[in-house]
Tab-separated table of C-alpha atoms in Angstrom:
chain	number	residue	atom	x	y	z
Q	202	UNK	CA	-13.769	11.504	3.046
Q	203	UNK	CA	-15.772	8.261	2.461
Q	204	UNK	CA	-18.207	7.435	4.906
Q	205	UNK	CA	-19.352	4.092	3.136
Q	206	UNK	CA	-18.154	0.269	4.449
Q	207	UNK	CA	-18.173	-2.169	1.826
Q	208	UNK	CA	-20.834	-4.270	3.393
Q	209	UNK	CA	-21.680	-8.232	3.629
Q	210	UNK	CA	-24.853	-9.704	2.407
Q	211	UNK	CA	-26.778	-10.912	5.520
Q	212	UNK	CA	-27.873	-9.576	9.081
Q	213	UNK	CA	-25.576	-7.174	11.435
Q	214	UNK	CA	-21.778	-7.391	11.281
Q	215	UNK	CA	-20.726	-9.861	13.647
Q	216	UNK	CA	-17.378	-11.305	15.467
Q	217	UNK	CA	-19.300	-14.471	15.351
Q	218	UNK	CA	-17.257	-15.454	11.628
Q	219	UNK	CA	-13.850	-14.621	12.606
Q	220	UNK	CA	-14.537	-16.413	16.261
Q	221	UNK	CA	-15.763	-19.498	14.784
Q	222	UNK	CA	-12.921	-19.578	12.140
Q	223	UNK	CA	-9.764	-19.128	14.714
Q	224	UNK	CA	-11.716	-21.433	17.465
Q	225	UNK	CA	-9.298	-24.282	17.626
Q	226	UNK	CA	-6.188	-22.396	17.393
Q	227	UNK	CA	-8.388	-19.625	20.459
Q	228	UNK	CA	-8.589	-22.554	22.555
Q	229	UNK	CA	-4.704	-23.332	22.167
Q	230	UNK	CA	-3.723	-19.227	22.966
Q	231	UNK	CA	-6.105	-19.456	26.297
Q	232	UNK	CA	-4.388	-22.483	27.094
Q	233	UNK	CA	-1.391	-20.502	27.477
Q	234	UNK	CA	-2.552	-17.438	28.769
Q	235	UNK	CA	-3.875	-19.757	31.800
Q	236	UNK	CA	-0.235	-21.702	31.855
Q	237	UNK	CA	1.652	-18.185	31.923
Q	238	UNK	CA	-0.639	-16.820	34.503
Q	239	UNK	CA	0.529	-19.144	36.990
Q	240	UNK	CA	2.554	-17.586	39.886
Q	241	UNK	CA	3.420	-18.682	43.519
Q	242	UNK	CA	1.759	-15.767	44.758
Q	243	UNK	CA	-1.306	-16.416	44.919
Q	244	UNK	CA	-2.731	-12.559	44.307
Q	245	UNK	CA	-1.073	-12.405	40.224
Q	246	UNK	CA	-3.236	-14.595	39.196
Q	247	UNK	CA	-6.069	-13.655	41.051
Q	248	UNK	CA	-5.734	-10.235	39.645
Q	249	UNK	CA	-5.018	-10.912	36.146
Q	250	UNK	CA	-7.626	-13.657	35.917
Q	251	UNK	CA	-10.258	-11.192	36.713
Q	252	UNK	CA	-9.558	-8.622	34.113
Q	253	UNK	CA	-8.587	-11.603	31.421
Q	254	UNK	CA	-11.739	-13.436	32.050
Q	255	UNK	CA	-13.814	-10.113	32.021
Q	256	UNK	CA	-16.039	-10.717	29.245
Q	257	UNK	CA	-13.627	-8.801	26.692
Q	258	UNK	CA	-13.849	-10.495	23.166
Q	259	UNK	CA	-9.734	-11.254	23.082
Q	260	UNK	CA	-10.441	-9.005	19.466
Q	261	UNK	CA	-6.038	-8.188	19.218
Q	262	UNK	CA	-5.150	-11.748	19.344
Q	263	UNK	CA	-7.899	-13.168	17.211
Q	264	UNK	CA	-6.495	-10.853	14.601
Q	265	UNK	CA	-3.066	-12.762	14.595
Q	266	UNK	CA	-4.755	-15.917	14.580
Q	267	UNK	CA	-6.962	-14.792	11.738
Q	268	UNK	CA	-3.946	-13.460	9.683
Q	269	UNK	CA	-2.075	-16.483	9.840
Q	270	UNK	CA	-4.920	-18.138	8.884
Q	271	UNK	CA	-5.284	-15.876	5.673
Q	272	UNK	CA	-2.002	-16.333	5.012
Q	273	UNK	CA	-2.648	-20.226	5.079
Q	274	UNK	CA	-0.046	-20.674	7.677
Q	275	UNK	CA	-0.277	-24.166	9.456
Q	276	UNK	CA	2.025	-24.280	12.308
Q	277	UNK	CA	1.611	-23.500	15.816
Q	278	UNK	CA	4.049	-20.357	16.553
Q	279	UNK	CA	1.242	-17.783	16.582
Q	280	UNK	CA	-0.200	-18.942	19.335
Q	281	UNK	CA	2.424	-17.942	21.588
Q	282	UNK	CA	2.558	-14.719	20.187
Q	283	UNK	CA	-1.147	-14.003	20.137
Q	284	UNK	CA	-0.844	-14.756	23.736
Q	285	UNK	CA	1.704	-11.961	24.185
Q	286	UNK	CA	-0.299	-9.933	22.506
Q	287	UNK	CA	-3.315	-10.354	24.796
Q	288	UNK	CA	-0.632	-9.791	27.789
Q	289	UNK	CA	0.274	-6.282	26.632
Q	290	UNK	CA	-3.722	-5.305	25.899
Q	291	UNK	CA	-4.079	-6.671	29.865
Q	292	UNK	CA	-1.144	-4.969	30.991
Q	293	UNK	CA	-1.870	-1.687	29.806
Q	294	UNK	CA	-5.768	-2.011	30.527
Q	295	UNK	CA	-4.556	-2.658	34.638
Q	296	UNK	CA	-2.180	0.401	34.355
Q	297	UNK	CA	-4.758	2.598	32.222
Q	298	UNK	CA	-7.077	2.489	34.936
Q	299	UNK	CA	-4.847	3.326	37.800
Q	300	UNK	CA	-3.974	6.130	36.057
Q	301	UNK	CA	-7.816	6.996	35.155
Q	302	UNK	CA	-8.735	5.845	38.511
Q	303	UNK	CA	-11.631	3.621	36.263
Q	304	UNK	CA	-14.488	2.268	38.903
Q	305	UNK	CA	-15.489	0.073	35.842
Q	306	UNK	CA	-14.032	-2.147	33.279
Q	307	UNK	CA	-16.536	-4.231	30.785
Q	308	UNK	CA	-19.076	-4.089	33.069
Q	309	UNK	CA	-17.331	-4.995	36.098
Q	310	UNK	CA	-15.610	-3.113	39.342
Q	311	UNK	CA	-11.543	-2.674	38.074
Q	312	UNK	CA	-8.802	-4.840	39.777
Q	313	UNK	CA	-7.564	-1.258	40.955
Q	314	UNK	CA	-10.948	-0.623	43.306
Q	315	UNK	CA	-10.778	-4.587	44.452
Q	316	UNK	CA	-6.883	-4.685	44.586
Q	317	UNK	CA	-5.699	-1.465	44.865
Q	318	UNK	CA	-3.137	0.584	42.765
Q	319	UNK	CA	0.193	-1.008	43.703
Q	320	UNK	CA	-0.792	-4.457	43.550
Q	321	UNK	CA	-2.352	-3.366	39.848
Q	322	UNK	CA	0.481	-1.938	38.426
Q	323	UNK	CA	2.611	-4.650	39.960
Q	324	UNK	CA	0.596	-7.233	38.335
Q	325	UNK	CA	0.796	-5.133	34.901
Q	326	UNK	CA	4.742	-5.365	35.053
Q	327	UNK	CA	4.246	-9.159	35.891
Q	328	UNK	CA	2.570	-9.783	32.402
Q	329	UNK	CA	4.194	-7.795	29.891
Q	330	UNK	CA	7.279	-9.418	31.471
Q	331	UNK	CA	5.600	-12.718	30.441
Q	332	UNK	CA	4.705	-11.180	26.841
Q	333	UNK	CA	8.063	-11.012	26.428
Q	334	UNK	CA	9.255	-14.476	27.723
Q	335	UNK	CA	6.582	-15.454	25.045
Q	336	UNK	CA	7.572	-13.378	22.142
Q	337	UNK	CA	11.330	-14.948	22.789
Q	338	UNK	CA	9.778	-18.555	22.766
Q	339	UNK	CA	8.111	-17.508	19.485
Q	340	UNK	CA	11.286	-18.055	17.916
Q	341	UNK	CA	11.022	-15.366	15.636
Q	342	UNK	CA	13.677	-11.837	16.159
Q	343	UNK	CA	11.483	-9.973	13.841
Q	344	UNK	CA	8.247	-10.386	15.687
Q	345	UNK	CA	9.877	-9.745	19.006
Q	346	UNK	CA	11.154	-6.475	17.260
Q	347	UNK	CA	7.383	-5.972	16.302
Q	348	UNK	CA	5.783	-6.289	19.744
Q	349	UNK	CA	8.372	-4.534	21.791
Q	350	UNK	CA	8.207	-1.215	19.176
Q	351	UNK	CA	4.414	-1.442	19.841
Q	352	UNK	CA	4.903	-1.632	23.845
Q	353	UNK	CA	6.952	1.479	23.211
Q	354	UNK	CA	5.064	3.225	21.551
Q	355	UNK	CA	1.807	2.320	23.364
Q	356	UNK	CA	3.714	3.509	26.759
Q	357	UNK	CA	4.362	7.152	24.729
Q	358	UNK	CA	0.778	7.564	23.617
Q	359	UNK	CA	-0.093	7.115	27.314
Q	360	UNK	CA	2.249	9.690	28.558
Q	361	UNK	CA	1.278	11.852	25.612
Q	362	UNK	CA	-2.107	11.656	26.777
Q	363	UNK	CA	-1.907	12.053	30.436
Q	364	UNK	CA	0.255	15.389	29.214
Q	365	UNK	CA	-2.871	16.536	27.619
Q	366	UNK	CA	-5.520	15.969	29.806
Q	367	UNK	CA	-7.582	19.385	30.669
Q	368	UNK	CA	-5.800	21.062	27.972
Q	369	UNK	CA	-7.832	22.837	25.566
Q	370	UNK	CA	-5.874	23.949	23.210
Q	371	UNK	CA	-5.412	20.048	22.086
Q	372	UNK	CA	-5.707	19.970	18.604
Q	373	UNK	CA	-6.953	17.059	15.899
Q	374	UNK	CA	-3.570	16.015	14.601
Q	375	UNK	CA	-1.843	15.212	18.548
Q	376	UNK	CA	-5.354	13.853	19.462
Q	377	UNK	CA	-4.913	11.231	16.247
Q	378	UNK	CA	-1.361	11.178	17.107
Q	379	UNK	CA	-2.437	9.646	20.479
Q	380	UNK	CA	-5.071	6.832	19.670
Q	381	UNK	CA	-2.508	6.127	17.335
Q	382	UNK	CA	-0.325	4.959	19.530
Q	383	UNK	CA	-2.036	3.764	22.663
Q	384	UNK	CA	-4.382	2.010	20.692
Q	385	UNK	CA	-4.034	1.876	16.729
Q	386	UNK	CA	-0.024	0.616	17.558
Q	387	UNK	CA	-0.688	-2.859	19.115
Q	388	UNK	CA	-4.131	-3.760	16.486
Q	389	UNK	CA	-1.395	-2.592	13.790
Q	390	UNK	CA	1.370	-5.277	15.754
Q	391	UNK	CA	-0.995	-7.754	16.426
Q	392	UNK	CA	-1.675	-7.996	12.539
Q	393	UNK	CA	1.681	-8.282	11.340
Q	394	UNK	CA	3.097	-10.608	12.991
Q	395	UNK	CA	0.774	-13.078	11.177
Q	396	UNK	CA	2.948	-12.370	8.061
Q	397	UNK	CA	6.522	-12.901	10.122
Q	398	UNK	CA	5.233	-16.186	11.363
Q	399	UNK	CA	3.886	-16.953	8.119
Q	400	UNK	CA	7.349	-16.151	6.579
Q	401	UNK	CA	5.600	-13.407	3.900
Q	402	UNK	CA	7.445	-10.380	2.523
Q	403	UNK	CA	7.623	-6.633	3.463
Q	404	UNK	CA	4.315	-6.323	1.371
Q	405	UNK	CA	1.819	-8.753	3.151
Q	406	UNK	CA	3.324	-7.050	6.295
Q	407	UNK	CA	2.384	-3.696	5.443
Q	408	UNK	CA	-1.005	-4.811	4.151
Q	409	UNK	CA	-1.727	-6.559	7.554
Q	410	UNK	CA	-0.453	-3.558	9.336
Q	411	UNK	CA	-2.227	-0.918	8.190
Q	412	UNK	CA	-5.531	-3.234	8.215
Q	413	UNK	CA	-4.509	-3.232	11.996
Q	414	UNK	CA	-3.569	0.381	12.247
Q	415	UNK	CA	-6.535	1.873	10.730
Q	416	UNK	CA	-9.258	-1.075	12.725
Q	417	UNK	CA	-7.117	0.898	15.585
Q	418	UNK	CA	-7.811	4.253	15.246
Q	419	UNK	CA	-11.715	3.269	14.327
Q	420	UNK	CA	-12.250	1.274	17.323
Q	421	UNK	CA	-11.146	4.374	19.089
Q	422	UNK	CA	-12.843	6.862	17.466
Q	423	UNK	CA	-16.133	4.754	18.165
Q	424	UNK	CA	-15.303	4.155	22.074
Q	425	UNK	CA	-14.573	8.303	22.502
Q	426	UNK	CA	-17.691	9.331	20.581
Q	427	UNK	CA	-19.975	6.539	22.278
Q	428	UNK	CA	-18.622	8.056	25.781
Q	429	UNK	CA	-21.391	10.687	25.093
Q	430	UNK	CA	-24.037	8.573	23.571
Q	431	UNK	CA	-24.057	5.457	25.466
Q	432	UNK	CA	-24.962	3.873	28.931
Q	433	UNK	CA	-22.472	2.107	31.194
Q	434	UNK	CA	-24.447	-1.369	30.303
Q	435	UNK	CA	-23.427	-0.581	27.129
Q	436	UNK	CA	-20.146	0.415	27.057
Q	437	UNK	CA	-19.030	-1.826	30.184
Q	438	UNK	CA	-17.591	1.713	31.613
Q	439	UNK	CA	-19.218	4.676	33.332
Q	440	UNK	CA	-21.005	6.822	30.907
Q	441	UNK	CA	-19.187	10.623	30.609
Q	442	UNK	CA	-15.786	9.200	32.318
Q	443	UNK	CA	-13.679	10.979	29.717
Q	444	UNK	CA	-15.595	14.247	29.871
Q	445	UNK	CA	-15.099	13.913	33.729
Q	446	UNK	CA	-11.668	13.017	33.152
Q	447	UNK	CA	-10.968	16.368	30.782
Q	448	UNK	CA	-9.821	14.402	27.919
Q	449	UNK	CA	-10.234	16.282	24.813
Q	450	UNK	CA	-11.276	13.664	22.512
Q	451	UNK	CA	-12.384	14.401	18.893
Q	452	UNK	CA	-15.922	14.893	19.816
Q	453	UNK	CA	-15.136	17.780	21.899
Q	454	UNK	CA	-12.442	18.788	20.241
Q	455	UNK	CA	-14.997	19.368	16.955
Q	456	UNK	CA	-17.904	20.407	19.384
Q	457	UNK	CA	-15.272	22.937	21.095
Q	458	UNK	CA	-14.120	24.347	17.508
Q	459	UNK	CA	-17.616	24.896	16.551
Q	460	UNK	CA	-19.350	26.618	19.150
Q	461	UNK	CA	-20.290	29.914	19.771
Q	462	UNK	CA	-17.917	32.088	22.928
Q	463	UNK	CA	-20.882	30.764	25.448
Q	464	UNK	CA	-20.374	27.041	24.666
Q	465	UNK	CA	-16.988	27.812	24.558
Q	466	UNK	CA	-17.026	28.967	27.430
Q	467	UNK	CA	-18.729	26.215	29.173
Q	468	UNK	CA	-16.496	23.689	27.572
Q	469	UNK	CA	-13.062	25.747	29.250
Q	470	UNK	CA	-14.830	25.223	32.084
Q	471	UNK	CA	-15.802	21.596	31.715
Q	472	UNK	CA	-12.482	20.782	30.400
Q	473	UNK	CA	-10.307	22.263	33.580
Q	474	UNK	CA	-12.598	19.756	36.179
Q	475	UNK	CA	-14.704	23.306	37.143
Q	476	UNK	CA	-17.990	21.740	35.661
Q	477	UNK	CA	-18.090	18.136	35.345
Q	478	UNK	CA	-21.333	16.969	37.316
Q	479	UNK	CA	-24.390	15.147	35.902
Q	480	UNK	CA	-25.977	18.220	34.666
Q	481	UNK	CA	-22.640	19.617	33.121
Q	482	UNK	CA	-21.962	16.006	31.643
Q	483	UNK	CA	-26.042	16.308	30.279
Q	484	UNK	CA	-25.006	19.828	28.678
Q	485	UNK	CA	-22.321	18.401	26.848
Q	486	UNK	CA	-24.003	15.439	25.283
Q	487	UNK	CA	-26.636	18.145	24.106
Q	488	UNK	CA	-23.162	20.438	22.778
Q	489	UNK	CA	-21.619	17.194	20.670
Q	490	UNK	CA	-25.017	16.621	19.170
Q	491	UNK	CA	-25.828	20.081	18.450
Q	492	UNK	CA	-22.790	20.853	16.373
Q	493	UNK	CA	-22.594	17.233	14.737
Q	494	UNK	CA	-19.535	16.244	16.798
Q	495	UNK	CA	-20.597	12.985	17.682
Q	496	UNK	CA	-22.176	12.301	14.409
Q	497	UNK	CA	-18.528	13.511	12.311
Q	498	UNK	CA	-16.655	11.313	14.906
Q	499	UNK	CA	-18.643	8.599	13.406
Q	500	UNK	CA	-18.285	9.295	10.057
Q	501	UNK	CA	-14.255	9.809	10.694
Q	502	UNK	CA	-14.735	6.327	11.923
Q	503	UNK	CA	-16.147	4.612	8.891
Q	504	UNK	CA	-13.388	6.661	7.096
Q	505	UNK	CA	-10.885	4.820	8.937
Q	506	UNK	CA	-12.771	1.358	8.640
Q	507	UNK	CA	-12.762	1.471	5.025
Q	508	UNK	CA	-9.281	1.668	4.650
Q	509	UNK	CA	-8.624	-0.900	7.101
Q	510	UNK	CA	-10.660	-3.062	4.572
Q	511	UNK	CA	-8.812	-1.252	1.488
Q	512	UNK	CA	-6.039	-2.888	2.765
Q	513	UNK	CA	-6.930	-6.192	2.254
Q	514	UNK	CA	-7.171	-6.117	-1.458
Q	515	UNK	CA	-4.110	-7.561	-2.226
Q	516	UNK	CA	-5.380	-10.782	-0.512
Q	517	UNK	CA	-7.388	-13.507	-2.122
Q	518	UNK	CA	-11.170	-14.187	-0.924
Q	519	UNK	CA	-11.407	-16.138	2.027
Q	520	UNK	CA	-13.056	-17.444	4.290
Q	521	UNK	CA	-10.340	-15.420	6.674
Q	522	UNK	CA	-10.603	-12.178	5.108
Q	523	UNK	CA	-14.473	-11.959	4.992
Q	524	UNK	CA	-14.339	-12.161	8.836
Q	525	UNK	CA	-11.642	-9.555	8.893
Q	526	UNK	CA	-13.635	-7.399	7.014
Q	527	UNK	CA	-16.659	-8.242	9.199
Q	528	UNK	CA	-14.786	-7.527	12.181
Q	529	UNK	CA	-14.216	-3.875	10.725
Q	530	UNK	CA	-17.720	-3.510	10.165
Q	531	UNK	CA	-18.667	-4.732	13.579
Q	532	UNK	CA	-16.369	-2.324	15.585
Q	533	UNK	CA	-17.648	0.520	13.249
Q	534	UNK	CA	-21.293	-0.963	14.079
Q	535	UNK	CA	-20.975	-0.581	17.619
Q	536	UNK	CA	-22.105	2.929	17.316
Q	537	UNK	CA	-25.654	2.051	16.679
């Protein structure tokens, strides 16, 4: 399994190249996220402002905007789309933490604590109902076909998950099955549709989607293992919620296969909501270092990231594609 990025010369990996290289056409996607936001009651946008303007780095629909820009495409269509896109990742951020029952969200108290759950969820419906008004407007049947499949199969990987929640038994292959969907499907859609709009063949849209698909699974892969190595400053969420939460992510799913009947023990417990208090959450964090857990998550990470950035071969250098491969490096990079 490789464990190696191809790396850029210079400092840290950064979202600075691919944010400076999409600015202009950024600036014309938040123009219509604020347009489309617009409600007569007054509490939608209230809401959805406060999650969209949370200080999250807008990463899924840069990634259109950056693909159509490797692609050289010149027009204005992606904009609208990226814009969907950004809709579904709010959408199912407002319903993910109504079902998690999330006090935090990048740092900041979730619309679900301020709002409530009703008025969350409501507001959730309200914008992937505008995602789709957008993806129609887009003009383009194929990337409409794209972005619904993805809201699909994002809902599935969210009902797969809350299925396994305190189980277990969950294995490595249904945990990857899950990411894959709830998170890996929409990076994976976002991507794509830079080649419909761009009017490229099956091949660039492959290329772009497994770039997408595989950035996906390593963004997620990062987030679970820095659950139980990172601070809620850092992570803009409370430190341990998935361990509280008895989701068997990959670094207790490796920490759980590895341990002796006593730590095995003590994760059944954990797991089932029967220890999951500071000093329980301090035990694990010593488990997933102990047996390597955290450290292999990490290393299944890079995996991923490198063939998110295998996947750009077929492209020509670029401007656009070093900041695509930067942006691989920097969500990989987060773990340190």
């Amino acid at each position: 399994m490789s464990a190696t990025l191809h790396r850029l010369a210079g400092t840290s990996p950064s979202l600075d190249p691919m944010i400076d290289l999409v600015a202009e056409d950024m600036a014309a996607v938040n123009r219509v996220i604020v347009d489309r936001m617009r409600s007569e009651i007054p509490l939608i946008p209230e809401l959805a402002g406060h999650l969209i303007a949370g200080g999250g780095k807008r990463l899924r629909p840069m990634l259109t905007l950056a693909g159509a820009r490797l692609l050289g495409y010149g027009g204005t269509r992606h904009h609208l789309l990226a814009a969907a896109v950004e809709f579904i990742h709010t959408a199912t951020l407002l319903h993910d933490d109504v079902v998690d029952g999330s006090d935090l969200r990048r740092g900041k108290r979730t619309a679900n604590i301020i709002w409530g759950n009703p008025a969350s969820v409501l507001v959730g419906d309200f914008l992937f109902s505008r995602s789709f008004e957008l993806m129609v407007e887009g003009g383009s049947l194929r990337a409409l076909e794209i972005l619904s499949n993805a809201s699909a199969v994002i809902a599935e990987g969210e009902v797969n998950q809350l299925t396994a929640v305190r189980r277990i038994d969950l294995g490595e292959e249904r945990y990857l099955d899950i990411i894959g969907a709830k998170t890996a499907a929409l990076f994976a859609a976002a991507c794509r549709i830079a080649a419909v709009v761009a009017d490229r063949g099956e091949t660039e849209e492959l290329a772009l989607d497994s770039y997408g698909r595989n950035l996906g699974i390593a963004f997620q892969l990062v987030d679970d293992a820095i659950d139980y190595t990172s601070d809620s400053g850092t992570m803009g969420k409370d430190a341990g919620d998935d361990f509280r939460e008895g989701k068997m992510t990959l670094p207790v799913i490796l920490a759980y296969a590895r341990g002796g009947e006593d730590e095995r023990a003590f994760w059944r417990d954990a797991v089932s909501g029967r220890r999951a208090g500071d000093e329980e959450f301090a035990q694990a964090v010593a488990l997933v270092r102990q047996t390597r857990a955290v450290d292999d998550t990490f290393a299944r990470a890079r995996h991923y990231g490198q063939l998110a950035i295998d996947s750009l071969a077929l492209f020509p250098a670029s401007a656009a594609k070093d900041s695509m491969i930067e942006a691989v490096e920097f969500a990989v990079a987060r773990a340190y």
